[in-house]
Amino acid sequence: MSYLDELNTPQREAVVNTEGPSLIIAGAGSGKTRVLTYRIARLMEMGTLPSKILALTFTNKAASEMKSRIESVVGAAQTRYLWMGTFHSIFARLLRFESATLGYPSNFTIYDSMDSRSLLKSIVKNLELDEKTYKIPVVASRISNAKNSLIIPPAYAQSAEIQEYDKSIRMPRIKDIYNEYERQCAVAGAMDFDDLLLKTNILFRNHKDILAKYQERFHYILVDEYQDTNFAQYLIVKNLAAYHHNICVVGDDAQSIYSFRGARIENIFNFRTDYPEHRVFKLEQNYRSTQTIVNAANSIIGKNRRQIAKKVFSENEEGKKIRVLQALTDNEEGILVANDISESHLLHHFLFQDYAILYRTNAQSRILEEALRKRNIPYKIYGGQSFYQRKEIKDIIAYFRLIINPKDNEALKRIINYPARGIGDTTLGKLENAAYNSQQSIFDVILSLKSVNICGFNRATLEKLTTFAALIGKFQALVQESDAFDAANNIAAQTGLIADLYNDKSPEGVSRYENIQELLNGISEFSQNAKEEGMPDKLADYMEDIALLTDQDTDKPEDRNKVTMMTIHSSKGLEFKNVYIVGLEENLFPAKAVNASDEDIEEERRLFYVALTRAEVNACLSFARQRYKWGNLEFCNPSRFLREIDARYLDMDHVSEFAERQPSHRSFAPEKPGFRRIDMPDTTMLTDKLSKLRQKTAANGDFEASDMRDIQAGMTVEHKRFGTGKVQNVEGDYPDLKATVFFQTMGQKQLILKYANLRIIE
């Protein structure tokens, strides 16, 4: 059977019409990779030399998959001569051929981000600038953005708009850093990642003969995920295609979600203007998802104003409705999702690898990880680290470890100079040698310096070390006196760790700051639960709890049968039988909706569309009415995306009320029958009371505890986080009463009533 016989009519049209500019709009799950690879195979079958074909992708995985498919049609011998790979790998190859023209050796070094930041750090120091002001990640981000916009140092320095912005962030000398950075890279014979695109554009701009050579060489140019191209990539492709005009781009404007990386959705919108003689092929049949999932996704992406018209459809089974789960708190949301996965796994015999949990920010993973662990559900973090393995989390936990056990040398080495306190590697090296020779811990050596300066440090170094030891000593007293949250919060603040992360406004810095917030949320929950249950609530007790959790993190590369957890951005291009999209609340997803522009909201909506179309069989959406932020429980409103989905495709049985909390705001309920209010099933009186209580809480935003002197066994009570429960028994004398309460969502809890803040319903 010919490979063309595997294609539907629109796919076949896109494969066989190889001449001239082609725009292939490929809806989610529509087989775009197959079309792109078969188009290349078709060109080679028709006699085009593989060396005349340039195929550009965004990931090595995509390039490898495409090559493998082409080999199955035309054979490996021919495929190896294709110019196929990522933008950066292809143009690194081209630059090595032409490096002398730019004054670089052919074996130039390619700096990764760590190399670049290390060089920037030394430049900031050499220019005698304050590194606390000139944050290296921020400086690196500014330079990277400039390069991707093809702005070289002289143009950067001459731009009044750029200079005004740099002054506004108190970094007016980034122009000098950028200039020196470029000079030192050239001296070192090095290019960074962004240079591979910038230098290619400079090469083509300044050397028309070289541009003409590659224009002639590449008879056919194919670009995958065209909606994700930035300005530098767009211009390279446009220049190379200017001679033969045989350019084929594949993409989906509905899946353009990387503007924060410089991607420009305008590139795919403007293709038809750039190439007036173009042809458009629309791949609209989704082979991945059920009809219900596809229709629901269509109903929400249709709200975007800027889009290329298409109607994605599925001929798969109709499938189940998309379930919506409502939780009282973010902690309950994690429990609901974990319980649902466990039940589905047992009842429907899916493998754990058939499940994915998608979230908007990495910080959300902490609660979900803990909930999965408690249910003994194996999981893996895709495209990122486990929450407790992230650098900023390991840094603050290293402080906790050292304070609790000052003999922990590894913890000390990690944080003795973070945040920066002027204790460098030379000083640390001397301390380590002294500790080794005297068979003491490093901290013991530091304490002994008051009486015997065995390392020969000068007065300034001794003062820094003494100050550090005093800080740890102060914290040791603090953790004995305070509960875990108060101690952790003070440590994070007084070490300067929170301030250090807060001042870093790069995307990475914001994410790290949010992760510290999420850790403190978890410690706040631990302290509150411990108080209410009469358990030890010190930081040392929390660390024991964390140690038990992290000891279970036994992921092995060969063990693939695990639930996948990832941000939605990381999920693009993947698919799973069962997908959970969590945290569907305003200002979380969509992110910062209060101040967002229309363009921002449209990108967030495209992000939701990407998340939903990862699902093959089942999709589940969840939100919490309350979520912890910096240790405080705050009320949340359901995401606008929930009301934007056509109600016909939603199963709302687990939602008691679907409206905004604030009476002054318009309701999230759309003008559709049956969606303004969803009644809970008439199961038990307790459930009905819970429904009414949630409505009341949503309307008022208040929670007033009752006087515990009147509490008795058999009463129905409500807890701010655990929900509604029934009192099993009460013991002790007021005010030291203790009660055993069975909660619907959390099971049985034994609570110290003066801390528990219960409200008596009846």
Short mmCIF file of N, CA and C in Angstrom, two decimals, residues 317-427:
data_model
loop_
_atom_site.label_atom_id
_atom_site.label_comp_id
_atom_site.label_asym_id
_atom_site.label_seq_id
_atom_site.Cartn_x
_atom_site.Cartn_y
_atom_site.Cartn_z
N GLU A 317 -15.53 8.02 18.76
CA GLU A 317 -16.76 7.88 19.53
C GLU A 317 -17.12 9.20 20.21
N GLU A 318 -18.40 9.33 20.54
CA GLU A 318 -18.85 10.58 21.16
C GLU A 318 -18.13 10.84 22.47
N GLY A 319 -17.97 9.82 23.29
CA GLY A 319 -17.23 9.95 24.53
C GLY A 319 -18.03 10.57 25.67
N LYS A 320 -17.47 10.49 26.86
CA LYS A 320 -18.13 11.00 28.06
C LYS A 320 -18.00 12.52 28.12
N LYS A 321 -18.92 13.11 28.88
CA LYS A 321 -18.83 14.54 29.13
C LYS A 321 -17.58 14.86 29.96
N ILE A 322 -17.15 16.09 29.88
CA ILE A 322 -15.99 16.55 30.63
C ILE A 322 -16.43 16.87 32.05
N ARG A 323 -15.88 16.17 33.01
CA ARG A 323 -16.29 16.37 34.40
C ARG A 323 -15.63 17.62 34.98
N VAL A 324 -16.38 18.32 35.82
CA VAL A 324 -15.86 19.49 36.54
C VAL A 324 -15.91 19.18 38.03
N LEU A 325 -14.78 19.33 38.70
CA LEU A 325 -14.69 19.08 40.14
C LEU A 325 -14.51 20.40 40.87
N GLN A 326 -15.31 20.60 41.90
CA GLN A 326 -15.18 21.78 42.75
C GLN A 326 -14.63 21.35 44.10
N ALA A 327 -13.59 22.03 44.57
CA ALA A 327 -13.01 21.74 45.87
C ALA A 327 -13.15 22.96 46.77
N LEU A 328 -13.25 22.73 48.07
CA LEU A 328 -13.28 23.85 49.01
C LEU A 328 -11.94 24.56 49.04
N THR A 329 -10.84 23.79 49.03
CA THR A 329 -9.51 24.36 49.11
C THR A 329 -8.59 23.71 48.10
N ASP A 330 -7.41 24.31 47.90
CA ASP A 330 -6.43 23.71 47.00
C ASP A 330 -5.95 22.36 47.52
N ASN A 331 -5.91 22.20 48.84
CA ASN A 331 -5.52 20.91 49.40
C ASN A 331 -6.55 19.84 49.06
N GLU A 332 -7.84 20.21 49.17
CA GLU A 332 -8.90 19.26 48.83
C GLU A 332 -8.87 18.95 47.33
N GLU A 333 -8.51 19.94 46.52
CA GLU A 333 -8.43 19.70 45.08
C GLU A 333 -7.42 18.58 44.78
N GLY A 334 -6.26 18.64 45.43
CA GLY A 334 -5.26 17.59 45.24
C GLY A 334 -5.79 16.23 45.64
N ILE A 335 -6.51 16.18 46.76
CA ILE A 335 -7.08 14.92 47.23
C ILE A 335 -8.12 14.38 46.26
N LEU A 336 -8.99 15.28 45.76
CA LEU A 336 -10.03 14.85 44.82
C LEU A 336 -9.43 14.28 43.55
N VAL A 337 -8.39 14.94 43.03
CA VAL A 337 -7.75 14.46 41.80
C VAL A 337 -7.08 13.12 42.04
N ALA A 338 -6.34 13.00 43.14
CA ALA A 338 -5.65 11.74 43.45
C ALA A 338 -6.65 10.61 43.64
N ASN A 339 -7.74 10.88 44.37
CA ASN A 339 -8.76 9.86 44.58
C ASN A 339 -9.41 9.45 43.27
N ASP A 340 -9.64 10.42 42.40
CA ASP A 340 -10.29 10.13 41.13
C ASP A 340 -9.40 9.25 40.25
N ILE A 341 -8.10 9.55 40.24
CA ILE A 341 -7.17 8.73 39.46
C ILE A 341 -7.13 7.31 40.02
N SER A 342 -7.08 7.21 41.34
CA SER A 342 -7.03 5.89 41.97
C SER A 342 -8.27 5.06 41.63
N GLU A 343 -9.44 5.70 41.71
CA GLU A 343 -10.68 4.99 41.41
C GLU A 343 -10.76 4.60 39.94
N SER A 344 -10.40 5.51 39.06
CA SER A 344 -10.43 5.23 37.62
C SER A 344 -9.47 4.11 37.26
N HIS A 345 -8.30 4.14 37.88
CA HIS A 345 -7.29 3.10 37.63
C HIS A 345 -7.82 1.71 37.99
N LEU A 346 -8.53 1.63 39.11
CA LEU A 346 -9.06 0.34 39.57
C LEU A 346 -10.26 -0.13 38.75
N LEU A 347 -11.14 0.83 38.42
CA LEU A 347 -12.39 0.46 37.75
C LEU A 347 -12.22 0.23 36.25
N HIS A 348 -11.39 1.04 35.62
CA HIS A 348 -11.31 1.01 34.15
C HIS A 348 -10.00 0.42 33.63
N HIS A 349 -9.10 0.06 34.56
CA HIS A 349 -7.87 -0.66 34.22
C HIS A 349 -6.95 0.12 33.28
N PHE A 350 -6.98 1.46 33.39
CA PHE A 350 -5.98 2.26 32.69
C PHE A 350 -4.64 2.08 33.39
N LEU A 351 -3.55 2.21 32.65
CA LEU A 351 -2.23 2.27 33.26
C LEU A 351 -2.02 3.66 33.84
N PHE A 352 -1.12 3.77 34.82
CA PHE A 352 -0.85 5.09 35.39
C PHE A 352 -0.27 6.03 34.33
N GLN A 353 0.45 5.49 33.37
CA GLN A 353 1.03 6.33 32.33
C GLN A 353 -0.03 6.92 31.40
N ASP A 354 -1.27 6.46 31.54
CA ASP A 354 -2.37 6.99 30.73
C ASP A 354 -2.98 8.25 31.33
N TYR A 355 -2.43 8.72 32.48
CA TYR A 355 -2.97 9.90 33.15
C TYR A 355 -1.96 11.05 33.11
N ALA A 356 -2.48 12.25 32.93
CA ALA A 356 -1.65 13.46 33.03
C ALA A 356 -2.39 14.50 33.85
N ILE A 357 -1.65 15.19 34.72
CA ILE A 357 -2.19 16.33 35.46
C ILE A 357 -1.47 17.57 34.94
N LEU A 358 -2.25 18.51 34.44
CA LEU A 358 -1.69 19.72 33.84
C LEU A 358 -2.03 20.92 34.72
N TYR A 359 -1.04 21.79 34.94
CA TYR A 359 -1.27 22.98 35.77
C TYR A 359 -0.62 24.18 35.10
N ARG A 360 -1.06 25.37 35.54
CA ARG A 360 -0.61 26.61 34.91
C ARG A 360 0.79 27.00 35.36
N THR A 361 1.11 26.77 36.65
CA THR A 361 2.42 27.14 37.18
C THR A 361 3.05 25.95 37.91
N ASN A 362 4.36 25.90 37.91
CA ASN A 362 5.07 24.81 38.57
C ASN A 362 4.76 24.73 40.06
N ALA A 363 4.49 25.89 40.67
CA ALA A 363 4.25 25.91 42.11
C ALA A 363 3.06 25.05 42.52
N GLN A 364 2.13 24.81 41.61
CA GLN A 364 0.94 24.02 41.94
C GLN A 364 1.26 22.54 42.15
N SER A 365 2.43 22.11 41.76
CA SER A 365 2.72 20.68 41.81
C SER A 365 2.85 20.14 43.23
N ARG A 366 3.19 21.00 44.20
CA ARG A 366 3.50 20.54 45.55
C ARG A 366 2.32 19.79 46.17
N ILE A 367 1.14 20.40 46.15
CA ILE A 367 -0.04 19.76 46.74
C ILE A 367 -0.39 18.48 46.01
N LEU A 368 -0.29 18.52 44.69
CA LEU A 368 -0.63 17.35 43.88
C LEU A 368 0.33 16.21 44.14
N GLU A 369 1.63 16.52 44.23
CA GLU A 369 2.63 15.49 44.54
C GLU A 369 2.32 14.80 45.86
N GLU A 370 2.03 15.60 46.87
CA GLU A 370 1.78 15.02 48.19
C GLU A 370 0.52 14.16 48.19
N ALA A 371 -0.51 14.62 47.48
CA ALA A 371 -1.75 13.84 47.42
C ALA A 371 -1.54 12.51 46.71
N LEU A 372 -0.76 12.51 45.63
CA LEU A 372 -0.48 11.27 44.91
C LEU A 372 0.35 10.32 45.77
N ARG A 373 1.31 10.88 46.49
CA ARG A 373 2.16 10.03 47.33
C ARG A 373 1.34 9.35 48.42
N LYS A 374 0.42 10.10 49.00
CA LYS A 374 -0.39 9.53 50.08
C LYS A 374 -1.29 8.41 49.57
N ARG A 375 -1.61 8.42 48.30
CA ARG A 375 -2.40 7.34 47.71
C ARG A 375 -1.52 6.28 47.06
N ASN A 376 -0.19 6.42 47.24
CA ASN A 376 0.77 5.48 46.65
C ASN A 376 0.63 5.39 45.13
N ILE A 377 0.35 6.53 44.52
CA ILE A 377 0.25 6.60 43.06
C ILE A 377 1.58 7.09 42.50
N PRO A 378 2.25 6.30 41.68
CA PRO A 378 3.55 6.73 41.14
C PRO A 378 3.38 7.86 40.13
N TYR A 379 4.30 8.79 40.13
CA TYR A 379 4.20 9.92 39.21
C TYR A 379 5.60 10.36 38.79
N LYS A 380 5.64 11.19 37.77
CA LYS A 380 6.90 11.80 37.33
C LYS A 380 6.61 13.23 36.91
N ILE A 381 7.57 14.09 37.12
CA ILE A 381 7.47 15.48 36.70
C ILE A 381 8.10 15.59 35.32
N TYR A 382 7.33 16.03 34.35
CA TYR A 382 7.81 16.14 32.97
C TYR A 382 8.24 17.57 32.71
N GLY A 383 9.42 17.71 32.14
CA GLY A 383 9.90 19.03 31.77
C GLY A 383 10.24 19.89 32.97
N GLY A 384 10.49 19.27 34.10
CA GLY A 384 10.84 20.02 35.29
C GLY A 384 11.20 19.06 36.41
N GLN A 385 11.60 19.63 37.54
CA GLN A 385 12.02 18.81 38.66
C GLN A 385 10.86 18.60 39.62
N SER A 386 11.00 17.55 40.43
CA SER A 386 10.09 17.39 41.55
C SER A 386 10.16 18.65 42.40
N PHE A 387 9.04 19.03 43.01
CA PHE A 387 8.97 20.28 43.76
C PHE A 387 10.11 20.40 44.75
N TYR A 388 10.39 19.34 45.47
CA TYR A 388 11.40 19.40 46.53
C TYR A 388 12.82 19.30 45.99
N GLN A 389 12.97 19.10 44.68
CA GLN A 389 14.30 19.05 44.08
C GLN A 389 14.66 20.36 43.38
N ARG A 390 13.75 21.32 43.37
CA ARG A 390 14.05 22.60 42.73
C ARG A 390 15.05 23.38 43.58
N LYS A 391 15.91 24.12 42.91
CA LYS A 391 17.02 24.77 43.59
C LYS A 391 16.57 25.64 44.76
N GLU A 392 15.58 26.50 44.52
CA GLU A 392 15.17 27.42 45.56
C GLU A 392 14.58 26.69 46.76
N ILE A 393 13.91 25.55 46.51
CA ILE A 393 13.35 24.76 47.61
C ILE A 393 14.47 24.06 48.36
N LYS A 394 15.44 23.52 47.62
CA LYS A 394 16.58 22.87 48.27
C LYS A 394 17.39 23.89 49.08
N ASP A 395 17.46 25.14 48.61
CA ASP A 395 18.20 26.18 49.33
C ASP A 395 17.57 26.45 50.69
N ILE A 396 16.26 26.69 50.71
CA ILE A 396 15.63 27.03 51.98
C ILE A 396 15.58 25.82 52.91
N ILE A 397 15.38 24.64 52.34
CA ILE A 397 15.38 23.43 53.17
C ILE A 397 16.78 23.17 53.73
N ALA A 398 17.82 23.57 52.99
CA ALA A 398 19.19 23.45 53.52
C ALA A 398 19.36 24.32 54.77
N TYR A 399 18.74 25.51 54.77
CA TYR A 399 18.75 26.32 56.00
C TYR A 399 18.07 25.58 57.14
N PHE A 400 16.89 25.01 56.86
CA PHE A 400 16.18 24.28 57.91
C PHE A 400 17.05 23.14 58.45
N ARG A 401 17.68 22.41 57.52
CA ARG A 401 18.51 21.26 57.93
C ARG A 401 19.67 21.71 58.81
N LEU A 402 20.34 22.79 58.42
CA LEU A 402 21.50 23.26 59.18
C LEU A 402 21.09 23.77 60.55
N ILE A 403 19.98 24.46 60.62
CA ILE A 403 19.51 24.99 61.90
C ILE A 403 19.16 23.85 62.86
N ILE A 404 18.52 22.83 62.32
CA ILE A 404 18.14 21.68 63.16
C ILE A 404 19.35 20.82 63.50
N ASN A 405 20.25 20.66 62.56
CA ASN A 405 21.45 19.84 62.77
C ASN A 405 22.67 20.58 62.23
N PRO A 406 23.37 21.38 63.07
CA PRO A 406 24.50 22.20 62.59
C PRO A 406 25.68 21.37 62.07
N LYS A 407 25.69 20.07 62.28
CA LYS A 407 26.78 19.23 61.78
C LYS A 407 26.55 18.79 60.33
N ASP A 408 25.45 19.23 59.73
CA ASP A 408 25.12 18.86 58.35
C ASP A 408 25.98 19.70 57.39
N ASN A 409 27.15 19.17 57.02
CA ASN A 409 28.09 19.91 56.18
C ASN A 409 27.54 20.24 54.80
N GLU A 410 26.79 19.32 54.21
CA GLU A 410 26.29 19.55 52.86
C GLU A 410 25.29 20.71 52.85
N ALA A 411 24.47 20.79 53.88
CA ALA A 411 23.53 21.91 53.96
C ALA A 411 24.29 23.22 54.12
N LEU A 412 25.31 23.22 54.97
CA LEU A 412 26.09 24.44 55.19
C LEU A 412 26.76 24.90 53.90
N LYS A 413 27.38 23.99 53.18
CA LYS A 413 28.08 24.38 51.95
C LYS A 413 27.11 24.98 50.93
N ARG A 414 25.88 24.53 50.96
CA ARG A 414 24.91 25.03 49.98
C ARG A 414 24.51 26.48 50.26
N ILE A 415 24.44 26.87 51.53
CA ILE A 415 23.84 28.17 51.82
C ILE A 415 24.75 29.15 52.56
N ILE A 416 26.00 28.79 52.80
CA ILE A 416 26.87 29.69 53.55
C ILE A 416 27.05 31.02 52.83
N ASN A 417 26.94 31.01 51.52
CA ASN A 417 27.06 32.27 50.76
C ASN A 417 25.83 32.52 49.89
N TYR A 418 24.67 32.03 50.34
CA TYR A 418 23.43 32.33 49.63
C TYR A 418 22.32 32.66 50.61
N PRO A 419 21.70 33.84 50.47
CA PRO A 419 22.10 34.93 49.59
C PRO A 419 23.51 35.42 49.90
N ALA A 420 24.11 36.10 48.92
CA ALA A 420 25.53 36.46 48.99
C ALA A 420 25.84 37.24 50.26
N ARG A 421 26.87 36.75 50.99
CA ARG A 421 27.31 37.43 52.20
C ARG A 421 28.83 37.55 52.23
N GLY A 422 29.47 37.40 51.05
CA GLY A 422 30.90 37.64 50.95
C GLY A 422 31.78 36.53 51.44
N ILE A 423 31.24 35.31 51.55
CA ILE A 423 32.05 34.16 51.96
C ILE A 423 32.30 33.32 50.71
N GLY A 424 33.46 33.47 50.12
CA GLY A 424 33.74 32.86 48.83
C GLY A 424 34.27 31.44 48.89
N ASP A 425 34.59 30.91 47.72
CA ASP A 425 35.06 29.53 47.61
C ASP A 425 36.38 29.31 48.32
N THR A 426 37.26 30.32 48.29
CA THR A 426 38.56 30.18 48.96
C THR A 426 38.38 30.01 50.46
N THR A 427 37.51 30.85 51.03
CA THR A 427 37.23 30.75 52.46
C THR A 427 36.60 29.40 52.80
#
